[in-house]
Amino acid sequence: MPANGTKKETLRLDIIERSSSKYKNADVIIFNTGHWWTHEKTSKGKDYYQEGSHIYGELSVAEAFRRALTTWAKWVDANIDPKKTLVFFRGYSASHFRGGQWNSGGKCDKETEPIKNEHYLSSYPPKMSILENVMKGMKTRVSYLNITRMTDYRKDAHPSIYRKPNLTKEDRIAPDRFQDCSHWCLPGVPDSWNELLYAQLIIKQQHHNVKA
């Protein structure tokens, strides 16, 4: 609880949500996290992260993310039978706000082509490196669907201002309109993620048939 005694929402880093018991007998599980682990979305790390009864007065997003993933990895190793369940982890996708972030005037509505020069790609997200290091220490085999870099090229594939139908001229030029440059148009980029998943499922089934 914060010093002023008021109640505040916290995020537990040391436990898995109760619904996780439903995952244990699944044929396929696909995990994903990372996109909203940002300074702004986590109360700037102040009095937000909790382990046991302890609430951290301040903790960086990167360290909290590492601890949460470690909790996840331990749960998977202890509860999932890899002979029955295929486990995947999908990395998070890139966003393409230009001139600000989603809440500060960032835009992508005039993007019509993908990035073609790799020098203009973003640096590889540190959080994905944290994920990869955590997975290296796991006993359970987790197939990593690393879509982060492939989505970095597609600055042209976001809904931007077009989530609203029948845009007026004012809608198109409104400087205070929040543009969506992090989610994706459908059909579009997410279809490629599904193709990667389907390919992995086919490969694993073929390996299973060979062993049988």
JSON list of C-alpha atoms in Angstrom, two decimals:
[
{"chain": "A", "resi": 1, "resn": "MET", "atom": "CA", "xyz": [0.00, 0.00, 0.00]},
{"chain": "A", "resi": 2, "resn": "PRO", "atom": "CA", "xyz": [1.35, 3.48, -0.83]},
{"chain": "A", "resi": 3, "resn": "ALA", "atom": "CA", "xyz": [2.68, 5.69, 1.94]},
{"chain": "A", "resi": 4, "resn": "ASN", "atom": "CA", "xyz": [-0.52, 7.76, 2.03]},
{"chain": "A", "resi": 5, "resn": "GLY", "atom": "CA", "xyz": [-2.57, 4.68, 2.94]},
{"chain": "A", "resi": 6, "resn": "THR", "atom": "CA", "xyz": [-4.80, 4.66, -0.13]},
{"chain": "A", "resi": 7, "resn": "LYS", "atom": "CA", "xyz": [-5.53, 1.40, -1.95]},
{"chain": "A", "resi": 8, "resn": "LYS", "atom": "CA", "xyz": [-3.96, 1.01, -5.36]},
{"chain": "A", "resi": 9, "resn": "GLU", "atom": "CA", "xyz": [-3.98, -1.65, -8.05]},
{"chain": "A", "resi": 10, "resn": "THR", "atom": "CA", "xyz": [-0.83, -3.77, -8.14]},
{"chain": "A", "resi": 11, "resn": "LEU", "atom": "CA", "xyz": [0.54, -6.40, -10.50]},
{"chain": "A", "resi": 12, "resn": "ARG", "atom": "CA", "xyz": [1.68, -9.67, -8.94]},
{"chain": "A", "resi": 13, "resn": "LEU", "atom": "CA", "xyz": [4.94, -10.91, -10.43]},
{"chain": "A", "resi": 14, "resn": "ASP", "atom": "CA", "xyz": [5.16, -14.13, -8.44]},
{"chain": "A", "resi": 15, "resn": "ILE", "atom": "CA", "xyz": [1.89, -15.93, -9.16]},
{"chain": "A", "resi": 16, "resn": "ILE", "atom": "CA", "xyz": [-0.05, -17.16, -12.20]},
{"chain": "A", "resi": 17, "resn": "GLU", "atom": "CA", "xyz": [-3.71, -16.22, -12.61]},
{"chain": "A", "resi": 18, "resn": "ARG", "atom": "CA", "xyz": [-6.27, -18.75, -11.40]},
{"chain": "A", "resi": 19, "resn": "SER", "atom": "CA", "xyz": [-7.55, -19.61, -14.88]},
{"chain": "A", "resi": 20, "resn": "SER", "atom": "CA", "xyz": [-4.16, -21.19, -15.65]},
{"chain": "A", "resi": 21, "resn": "SER", "atom": "CA", "xyz": [-5.45, -24.51, -14.30]},
{"chain": "A", "resi": 22, "resn": "LYS", "atom": "CA", "xyz": [-7.50, -24.78, -17.51]},
{"chain": "A", "resi": 23, "resn": "TYR", "atom": "CA", "xyz": [-4.32, -24.81, -19.61]},
{"chain": "A", "resi": 24, "resn": "LYS", "atom": "CA", "xyz": [-2.83, -28.00, -18.21]},
{"chain": "A", "resi": 25, "resn": "ASN", "atom": "CA", "xyz": [-4.50, -30.48, -20.55]},
{"chain": "A", "resi": 26, "resn": "ALA", "atom": "CA", "xyz": [-4.56, -28.32, -23.68]},
{"chain": "A", "resi": 27, "resn": "ASP", "atom": "CA", "xyz": [-3.18, -29.71, -26.93]},
{"chain": "A", "resi": 28, "resn": "VAL", "atom": "CA", "xyz": [-1.62, -26.38, -27.88]},
{"chain": "A", "resi": 29, "resn": "ILE", "atom": "CA", "xyz": [-0.89, -23.29, -25.75]},
{"chain": "A", "resi": 30, "resn": "ILE", "atom": "CA", "xyz": [0.27, -19.99, -27.20]},
{"chain": "A", "resi": 31, "resn": "PHE", "atom": "CA", "xyz": [1.59, -17.43, -24.74]},
{"chain": "A", "resi": 32, "resn": "ASN", "atom": "CA", "xyz": [2.24, -13.77, -25.45]},
{"chain": "A", "resi": 33, "resn": "THR", "atom": "CA", "xyz": [3.10, -10.68, -23.44]},
{"chain": "A", "resi": 34, "resn": "GLY", "atom": "CA", "xyz": [5.31, -7.63, -23.70]},
{"chain": "A", "resi": 35, "resn": "HIS", "atom": "CA", "xyz": [3.38, -5.05, -25.70]},
{"chain": "A", "resi": 36, "resn": "TRP", "atom": "CA", "xyz": [1.93, -3.13, -22.77]},
{"chain": "A", "resi": 37, "resn": "TRP", "atom": "CA", "xyz": [4.90, -3.46, -20.44]},
{"chain": "A", "resi": 38, "resn": "THR", "atom": "CA", "xyz": [5.71, 0.22, -20.72]},
{"chain": "A", "resi": 39, "resn": "HIS", "atom": "CA", "xyz": [6.63, 2.92, -18.22]},
{"chain": "A", "resi": 40, "resn": "GLU", "atom": "CA", "xyz": [3.33, 4.72, -18.75]},
{"chain": "A", "resi": 41, "resn": "LYS", "atom": "CA", "xyz": [1.10, 1.63, -18.53]},
{"chain": "A", "resi": 42, "resn": "THR", "atom": "CA", "xyz": [2.63, 0.42, -15.27]},
{"chain": "A", "resi": 43, "resn": "SER", "atom": "CA", "xyz": [2.28, 3.56, -13.14]},
{"chain": "A", "resi": 44, "resn": "LYS", "atom": "CA", "xyz": [5.93, 4.36, -13.93]},
{"chain": "A", "resi": 45, "resn": "GLY", "atom": "CA", "xyz": [6.91, 1.38, -11.77]},
{"chain": "A", "resi": 46, "resn": "LYS", "atom": "CA", "xyz": [6.01, 3.15, -8.51]},
{"chain": "A", "resi": 47, "resn": "ASP", "atom": "CA", "xyz": [4.07, 1.15, -5.91]},
{"chain": "A", "resi": 48, "resn": "TYR", "atom": "CA", "xyz": [2.81, -1.08, -8.72]},
{"chain": "A", "resi": 49, "resn": "TYR", "atom": "CA", "xyz": [4.71, -4.37, -8.73]},
{"chain": "A", "resi": 50, "resn": "GLN", "atom": "CA", "xyz": [4.13, -6.89, -5.96]},
{"chain": "A", "resi": 51, "resn": "GLU", "atom": "CA", "xyz": [5.74, -10.16, -4.82]},
{"chain": "A", "resi": 52, "resn": "GLY", "atom": "CA", "xyz": [4.15, -11.87, -1.84]},
{"chain": "A", "resi": 53, "resn": "SER", "atom": "CA", "xyz": [3.08, -9.11, 0.55]},
{"chain": "A", "resi": 54, "resn": "HIS", "atom": "CA", "xyz": [5.86, -6.81, -0.62]},
{"chain": "A", "resi": 55, "resn": "ILE", "atom": "CA", "xyz": [5.02, -3.92, -2.94]},
{"chain": "A", "resi": 56, "resn": "TYR", "atom": "CA", "xyz": [8.06, -2.38, -4.58]},
{"chain": "A", "resi": 57, "resn": "GLY", "atom": "CA", "xyz": [8.28, 1.36, -4.13]},
{"chain": "A", "resi": 58, "resn": "GLU", "atom": "CA", "xyz": [9.98, 1.48, -7.50]},
{"chain": "A", "resi": 59, "resn": "LEU", "atom": "CA", "xyz": [11.00, -1.19, -9.99]},
{"chain": "A", "resi": 60, "resn": "SER", "atom": "CA", "xyz": [12.02, -0.92, -13.62]},
{"chain": "A", "resi": 61, "resn": "VAL", "atom": "CA", "xyz": [9.81, -2.36, -16.35]},
{"chain": "A", "resi": 62, "resn": "ALA", "atom": "CA", "xyz": [12.66, -4.57, -17.57]},
{"chain": "A", "resi": 63, "resn": "GLU", "atom": "CA", "xyz": [13.28, -6.13, -14.15]},
{"chain": "A", "resi": 64, "resn": "ALA", "atom": "CA", "xyz": [9.57, -6.62, -13.49]},
{"chain": "A", "resi": 65, "resn": "PHE", "atom": "CA", "xyz": [9.17, -8.22, -16.91]},
{"chain": "A", "resi": 66, "resn": "ARG", "atom": "CA", "xyz": [12.06, -10.60, -16.20]},
{"chain": "A", "resi": 67, "resn": "ARG", "atom": "CA", "xyz": [10.58, -11.64, -12.85]},
{"chain": "A", "resi": 68, "resn": "ALA", "atom": "CA", "xyz": [7.12, -12.17, -14.32]},
{"chain": "A", "resi": 69, "resn": "LEU", "atom": "CA", "xyz": [8.52, -14.33, -17.13]},
{"chain": "A", "resi": 70, "resn": "THR", "atom": "CA", "xyz": [10.55, -16.33, -14.63]},
{"chain": "A", "resi": 71, "resn": "THR", "atom": "CA", "xyz": [7.32, -17.06, -12.74]},
{"chain": "A", "resi": 72, "resn": "TRP", "atom": "CA", "xyz": [5.69, -18.09, -16.02]},
{"chain": "A", "resi": 73, "resn": "ALA", "atom": "CA", "xyz": [8.63, -20.35, -16.94]},
{"chain": "A", "resi": 74, "resn": "LYS", "atom": "CA", "xyz": [8.54, -22.11, -13.56]},
{"chain": "A", "resi": 75, "resn": "TRP", "atom": "CA", "xyz": [4.81, -22.69, -13.92]},
{"chain": "A", "resi": 76, "resn": "VAL", "atom": "CA", "xyz": [5.20, -24.18, -17.40]},
{"chain": "A", "resi": 77, "resn": "ASP", "atom": "CA", "xyz": [8.02, -26.47, -16.27]},
{"chain": "A", "resi": 78, "resn": "ALA", "atom": "CA", "xyz": [6.00, -27.66, -13.27]},
{"chain": "A", "resi": 79, "resn": "ASN", "atom": "CA", "xyz": [2.58, -28.04, -14.87]},
{"chain": "A", "resi": 80, "resn": "ILE", "atom": "CA", "xyz": [2.84, -28.76, -18.59]},
{"chain": "A", "resi": 81, "resn": "ASP", "atom": "CA", "xyz": [3.57, -32.21, -19.99]},
{"chain": "A", "resi": 82, "resn": "PRO", "atom": "CA", "xyz": [5.42, -31.61, -23.28]},
{"chain": "A", "resi": 83, "resn": "LYS", "atom": "CA", "xyz": [4.44, -35.10, -24.44]},
{"chain": "A", "resi": 84, "resn": "LYS", "atom": "CA", "xyz": [0.80, -33.99, -24.46]},
{"chain": "A", "resi": 85, "resn": "THR", "atom": "CA", "xyz": [0.97, -30.24, -25.00]},
{"chain": "A", "resi": 86, "resn": "LEU", "atom": "CA", "xyz": [2.77, -28.10, -27.57]},
{"chain": "A", "resi": 87, "resn": "VAL", "atom": "CA", "xyz": [3.88, -24.80, -26.07]},
{"chain": "A", "resi": 88, "resn": "PHE", "atom": "CA", "xyz": [4.47, -21.68, -28.15]},
{"chain": "A", "resi": 89, "resn": "PHE", "atom": "CA", "xyz": [5.45, -18.16, -27.22]},
{"chain": "A", "resi": 90, "resn": "ARG", "atom": "CA", "xyz": [4.71, -15.42, -29.73]},
{"chain": "A", "resi": 91, "resn": "GLY", "atom": "CA", "xyz": [6.97, -12.40, -29.51]},
{"chain": "A", "resi": 92, "resn": "TYR", "atom": "CA", "xyz": [5.37, -8.99, -29.65]},
{"chain": "A", "resi": 93, "resn": "SER", "atom": "CA", "xyz": [4.94, -6.93, -32.77]},
{"chain": "A", "resi": 94, "resn": "ALA", "atom": "CA", "xyz": [6.44, -3.58, -33.67]},
{"chain": "A", "resi": 95, "resn": "SER", "atom": "CA", "xyz": [4.60, -0.26, -33.63]},
{"chain": "A", "resi": 96, "resn": "HIS", "atom": "CA", "xyz": [5.21, 2.67, -35.98]},
{"chain": "A", "resi": 97, "resn": "PHE", "atom": "CA", "xyz": [4.22, 5.98, -34.44]},
{"chain": "A", "resi": 98, "resn": "ARG", "atom": "CA", "xyz": [5.78, 8.92, -36.26]},
{"chain": "A", "resi": 99, "resn": "GLY", "atom": "CA", "xyz": [6.18, 12.30, -34.55]},
{"chain": "A", "resi": 100, "resn": "GLY", "atom": "CA", "xyz": [5.09, 11.12, -31.10]},
{"chain": "A", "resi": 101, "resn": "GLN", "atom": "CA", "xyz": [3.43, 8.20, -29.32]},
{"chain": "A", "resi": 102, "resn": "TRP", "atom": "CA", "xyz": [-0.21, 7.09, -29.35]},
{"chain": "A", "resi": 103, "resn": "ASN", "atom": "CA", "xyz": [-1.16, 9.79, -26.83]},
{"chain": "A", "resi": 104, "resn": "SER", "atom": "CA", "xyz": [1.10, 12.57, -28.07]},
{"chain": "A", "resi": 105, "resn": "GLY", "atom": "CA", "xyz": [0.27, 13.01, -31.74]},
{"chain": "A", "resi": 106, "resn": "GLY", "atom": "CA", "xyz": [2.01, 9.96, -33.20]},
{"chain": "A", "resi": 107, "resn": "LYS", "atom": "CA", "xyz": [0.86, 9.17, -36.74]},
{"chain": "A", "resi": 108, "resn": "CYS", "atom": "CA", "xyz": [1.10, 6.51, -39.44]},
{"chain": "A", "resi": 109, "resn": "ASP", "atom": "CA", "xyz": [-1.88, 7.33, -41.69]},
{"chain": "A", "resi": 110, "resn": "LYS", "atom": "CA", "xyz": [0.18, 8.35, -44.73]},
{"chain": "A", "resi": 111, "resn": "GLU", "atom": "CA", "xyz": [2.37, 5.25, -44.77]},
{"chain": "A", "resi": 112, "resn": "THR", "atom": "CA", "xyz": [1.71, 3.28, -47.96]},
{"chain": "A", "resi": 113, "resn": "GLU", "atom": "CA", "xyz": [4.78, 1.04, -48.32]},
{"chain": "A", "resi": 114, "resn": "PRO", "atom": "CA", "xyz": [6.80, -1.21, -46.02]},
{"chain": "A", "resi": 115, "resn": "ILE", "atom": "CA", "xyz": [10.29, -0.30, -44.86]},
{"chain": "A", "resi": 116, "resn": "LYS", "atom": "CA", "xyz": [12.70, -1.54, -47.52]},
{"chain": "A", "resi": 117, "resn": "ASN", "atom": "CA", "xyz": [16.00, -0.37, -46.05]},
{"chain": "A", "resi": 118, "resn": "GLU", "atom": "CA", "xyz": [16.89, -2.32, -42.91]},
{"chain": "A", "resi": 119, "resn": "HIS", "atom": "CA", "xyz": [18.87, 0.65, -41.60]},
{"chain": "A", "resi": 120, "resn": "TYR", "atom": "CA", "xyz": [15.53, 2.31, -40.82]},
{"chain": "A", "resi": 121, "resn": "LEU", "atom": "CA", "xyz": [14.34, -0.56, -38.64]},
{"chain": "A", "resi": 122, "resn": "SER", "atom": "CA", "xyz": [14.06, -0.10, -34.89]},
{"chain": "A", "resi": 123, "resn": "SER", "atom": "CA", "xyz": [16.64, -1.59, -32.55]},
{"chain": "A", "resi": 124, "resn": "TYR", "atom": "CA", "xyz": [15.76, -5.05, -31.25]},
{"chain": "A", "resi": 125, "resn": "PRO", "atom": "CA", "xyz": [13.54, -4.68, -28.14]},
{"chain": "A", "resi": 126, "resn": "PRO", "atom": "CA", "xyz": [15.38, -5.45, -24.88]},
{"chain": "A", "resi": 127, "resn": "LYS", "atom": "CA", "xyz": [12.28, -7.18, -23.52]},
{"chain": "A", "resi": 128, "resn": "MET", "atom": "CA", "xyz": [12.50, -9.81, -26.24]},
{"chain": "A", "resi": 129, "resn": "SER", "atom": "CA", "xyz": [16.12, -10.47, -25.27]},
{"chain": "A", "resi": 130, "resn": "ILE", "atom": "CA", "xyz": [14.91, -10.97, -21.69]},
{"chain": "A", "resi": 131, "resn": "LEU", "atom": "CA", "xyz": [12.33, -13.48, -22.92]},
{"chain": "A", "resi": 132, "resn": "GLU", "atom": "CA", "xyz": [14.92, -15.40, -24.92]},
{"chain": "A", "resi": 133, "resn": "ASN", "atom": "CA", "xyz": [17.24, -15.64, -21.91]},
{"chain": "A", "resi": 134, "resn": "VAL", "atom": "CA", "xyz": [14.42, -16.91, -19.69]},
{"chain": "A", "resi": 135, "resn": "MET", "atom": "CA", "xyz": [13.44, -19.58, -22.22]},
{"chain": "A", "resi": 136, "resn": "LYS", "atom": "CA", "xyz": [17.03, -20.82, -22.41]},
{"chain": "A", "resi": 137, "resn": "GLY", "atom": "CA", "xyz": [16.79, -21.85, -18.76]},
{"chain": "A", "resi": 138, "resn": "MET", "atom": "CA", "xyz": [13.55, -23.83, -19.13]},
{"chain": "A", "resi": 139, "resn": "LYS", "atom": "CA", "xyz": [13.23, -27.61, -19.07]},
{"chain": "A", "resi": 140, "resn": "THR", "atom": "CA", "xyz": [10.12, -27.55, -21.24]},
{"chain": "A", "resi": 141, "resn": "ARG", "atom": "CA", "xyz": [10.62, -27.00, -24.94]},
{"chain": "A", "resi": 142, "resn": "VAL", "atom": "CA", "xyz": [8.91, -23.78, -26.01]},
{"chain": "A", "resi": 143, "resn": "SER", "atom": "CA", "xyz": [8.66, -22.96, -29.71]},
{"chain": "A", "resi": 144, "resn": "TYR", "atom": "CA", "xyz": [9.42, -19.28, -30.18]},
{"chain": "A", "resi": 145, "resn": "LEU", "atom": "CA", "xyz": [7.38, -17.48, -32.85]},
{"chain": "A", "resi": 146, "resn": "ASN", "atom": "CA", "xyz": [9.64, -14.47, -33.21]},
{"chain": "A", "resi": 147, "resn": "ILE", "atom": "CA", "xyz": [7.53, -12.00, -35.18]},
{"chain": "A", "resi": 148, "resn": "THR", "atom": "CA", "xyz": [9.15, -8.85, -33.81]},
{"chain": "A", "resi": 149, "resn": "ARG", "atom": "CA", "xyz": [11.59, -8.17, -36.62]},
{"chain": "A", "resi": 150, "resn": "MET", "atom": "CA", "xyz": [9.30, -9.23, -39.46]},
{"chain": "A", "resi": 151, "resn": "THR", "atom": "CA", "xyz": [6.59, -6.82, -38.29]},
{"chain": "A", "resi": 152, "resn": "ASP", "atom": "CA", "xyz": [9.10, -3.99, -37.99]},
{"chain": "A", "resi": 153, "resn": "TYR", "atom": "CA", "xyz": [9.10, -3.69, -41.78]},
{"chain": "A", "resi": 154, "resn": "ARG", "atom": "CA", "xyz": [5.32, -3.14, -42.04]},
{"chain": "A", "resi": 155, "resn": "LYS", "atom": "CA", "xyz": [4.83, 0.50, -41.11]},
{"chain": "A", "resi": 156, "resn": "ASP", "atom": "CA", "xyz": [2.09, 0.59, -43.75]},
{"chain": "A", "resi": 157, "resn": "ALA", "atom": "CA", "xyz": [-0.17, -2.06, -42.22]},
{"chain": "A", "resi": 158, "resn": "HIS", "atom": "CA", "xyz": [-1.77, -0.35, -39.19]},
{"chain": "A", "resi": 159, "resn": "PRO", "atom": "CA", "xyz": [-5.39, 0.90, -38.94]},
{"chain": "A", "resi": 160, "resn": "SER", "atom": "CA", "xyz": [-4.14, 4.44, -38.11]},
{"chain": "A", "resi": 161, "resn": "ILE", "atom": "CA", "xyz": [-7.21, 6.73, -38.37]},
{"chain": "A", "resi": 162, "resn": "TYR", "atom": "CA", "xyz": [-9.29, 4.25, -40.36]},
{"chain": "A", "resi": 163, "resn": "ARG", "atom": "CA", "xyz": [-10.87, 2.31, -37.52]},
{"chain": "A", "resi": 164, "resn": "LYS", "atom": "CA", "xyz": [-13.77, 4.75, -37.79]},
{"chain": "A", "resi": 165, "resn": "PRO", "atom": "CA", "xyz": [-15.95, 4.41, -40.92]},
{"chain": "A", "resi": 166, "resn": "ASN", "atom": "CA", "xyz": [-17.02, 7.36, -43.07]},
{"chain": "A", "resi": 167, "resn": "LEU", "atom": "CA", "xyz": [-14.28, 9.75, -42.01]},
{"chain": "A", "resi": 168, "resn": "THR", "atom": "CA", "xyz": [-14.96, 13.44, -42.50]},
{"chain": "A", "resi": 169, "resn": "LYS", "atom": "CA", "xyz": [-12.29, 15.86, -43.66]},
{"chain": "A", "resi": 170, "resn": "GLU", "atom": "CA", "xyz": [-12.00, 17.09, -40.08]},
{"chain": "A", "resi": 171, "resn": "ASP", "atom": "CA", "xyz": [-11.48, 13.52, -38.86]},
{"chain": "A", "resi": 172, "resn": "ARG", "atom": "CA", "xyz": [-8.62, 13.07, -41.30]},
{"chain": "A", "resi": 173, "resn": "ILE", "atom": "CA", "xyz": [-6.73, 16.18, -40.24]},
{"chain": "A", "resi": 174, "resn": "ALA", "atom": "CA", "xyz": [-7.64, 16.38, -36.55]},
{"chain": "A", "resi": 175, "resn": "PRO", "atom": "CA", "xyz": [-4.29, 16.78, -34.75]},
{"chain": "A", "resi": 176, "resn": "ASP", "atom": "CA", "xyz": [-5.67, 15.46, -31.47]},
{"chain": "A", "resi": 177, "resn": "ARG", "atom": "CA", "xyz": [-7.03, 12.20, -32.90]},
{"chain": "A", "resi": 178, "resn": "PHE", "atom": "CA", "xyz": [-5.41, 9.08, -31.46]},
{"chain": "A", "resi": 179, "resn": "GLN", "atom": "CA", "xyz": [-4.05, 7.01, -34.31]},
{"chain": "A", "resi": 180, "resn": "ASP", "atom": "CA", "xyz": [-3.66, 3.26, -33.97]},
{"chain": "A", "resi": 181, "resn": "CYS", "atom": "CA", "xyz": [-0.15, 2.47, -35.15]},
{"chain": "A", "resi": 182, "resn": "SER", "atom": "CA", "xyz": [0.34, -0.62, -32.99]},
{"chain": "A", "resi": 183, "resn": "HIS", "atom": "CA", "xyz": [-2.53, -2.94, -33.94]},
{"chain": "A", "resi": 184, "resn": "TRP", "atom": "CA", "xyz": [-2.88, -4.38, -37.44]},
{"chain": "A", "resi": 185, "resn": "CYS", "atom": "CA", "xyz": [-5.36, -4.39, -40.30]},
{"chain": "A", "resi": 186, "resn": "LEU", "atom": "CA", "xyz": [-7.17, -7.63, -41.10]},
{"chain": "A", "resi": 187, "resn": "PRO", "atom": "CA", "xyz": [-6.61, -9.38, -43.37]},
{"chain": "A", "resi": 188, "resn": "GLY", "atom": "CA", "xyz": [-2.96, -8.48, -43.06]},
{"chain": "A", "resi": 189, "resn": "VAL", "atom": "CA", "xyz": [0.16, -9.02, -41.01]},
{"chain": "A", "resi": 190, "resn": "PRO", "atom": "CA", "xyz": [-1.39, -11.38, -38.39]},
{"chain": "A", "resi": 191, "resn": "ASP", "atom": "CA", "xyz": [-2.18, -13.83, -41.19]},
{"chain": "A", "resi": 192, "resn": "SER", "atom": "CA", "xyz": [1.57, -14.34, -41.55]},
{"chain": "A", "resi": 193, "resn": "TRP", "atom": "CA", "xyz": [1.80, -15.21, -37.86]},
{"chain": "A", "resi": 194, "resn": "ASN", "atom": "CA", "xyz": [-0.86, -17.87, -38.36]},
{"chain": "A", "resi": 195, "resn": "GLU", "atom": "CA", "xyz": [1.07, -19.28, -41.31]},
{"chain": "A", "resi": 196, "resn": "LEU", "atom": "CA", "xyz": [4.18, -19.57, -39.13]},
{"chain": "A", "resi": 197, "resn": "LEU", "atom": "CA", "xyz": [2.15, -21.35, -36.47]},
{"chain": "A", "resi": 198, "resn": "TYR", "atom": "CA", "xyz": [0.56, -23.74, -38.98]},
{"chain": "A", "resi": 199, "resn": "ALA", "atom": "CA", "xyz": [3.99, -24.55, -40.42]},
{"chain": "A", "resi": 200, "resn": "GLN", "atom": "CA", "xyz": [5.32, -25.35, -36.94]},
{"chain": "A", "resi": 201, "resn": "LEU", "atom": "CA", "xyz": [2.33, -27.60, -36.22]},
{"chain": "A", "resi": 202, "resn": "ILE", "atom": "CA", "xyz": [2.84, -29.50, -39.48]},
{"chain": "A", "resi": 203, "resn": "ILE", "atom": "CA", "xyz": [6.58, -29.92, -38.83]},
{"chain": "A", "resi": 204, "resn": "LYS", "atom": "CA", "xyz": [5.96, -31.21, -35.31]},
{"chain": "A", "resi": 205, "resn": "GLN", "atom": "CA", "xyz": [3.30, -33.63, -36.55]},
{"chain": "A", "resi": 206, "resn": "GLN", "atom": "CA", "xyz": [5.68, -34.97, -39.20]},
{"chain": "A", "resi": 207, "resn": "HIS", "atom": "CA", "xyz": [8.39, -35.49, -36.59]},
{"chain": "A", "resi": 208, "resn": "HIS", "atom": "CA", "xyz": [5.87, -37.28, -34.38]},
{"chain": "A", "resi": 209, "resn": "ASN", "atom": "CA", "xyz": [4.85, -39.58, -37.25]},
{"chain": "A", "resi": 210, "resn": "VAL", "atom": "CA", "xyz": [8.49, -40.44, -38.00]},
{"chain": "A", "resi": 211, "resn": "LYS", "atom": "CA", "xyz": [9.13, -41.38, -34.37]},
{"chain": "A", "resi": 212, "resn": "ALA", "atom": "CA", "xyz": [5.95, -43.44, -34.26]}
]
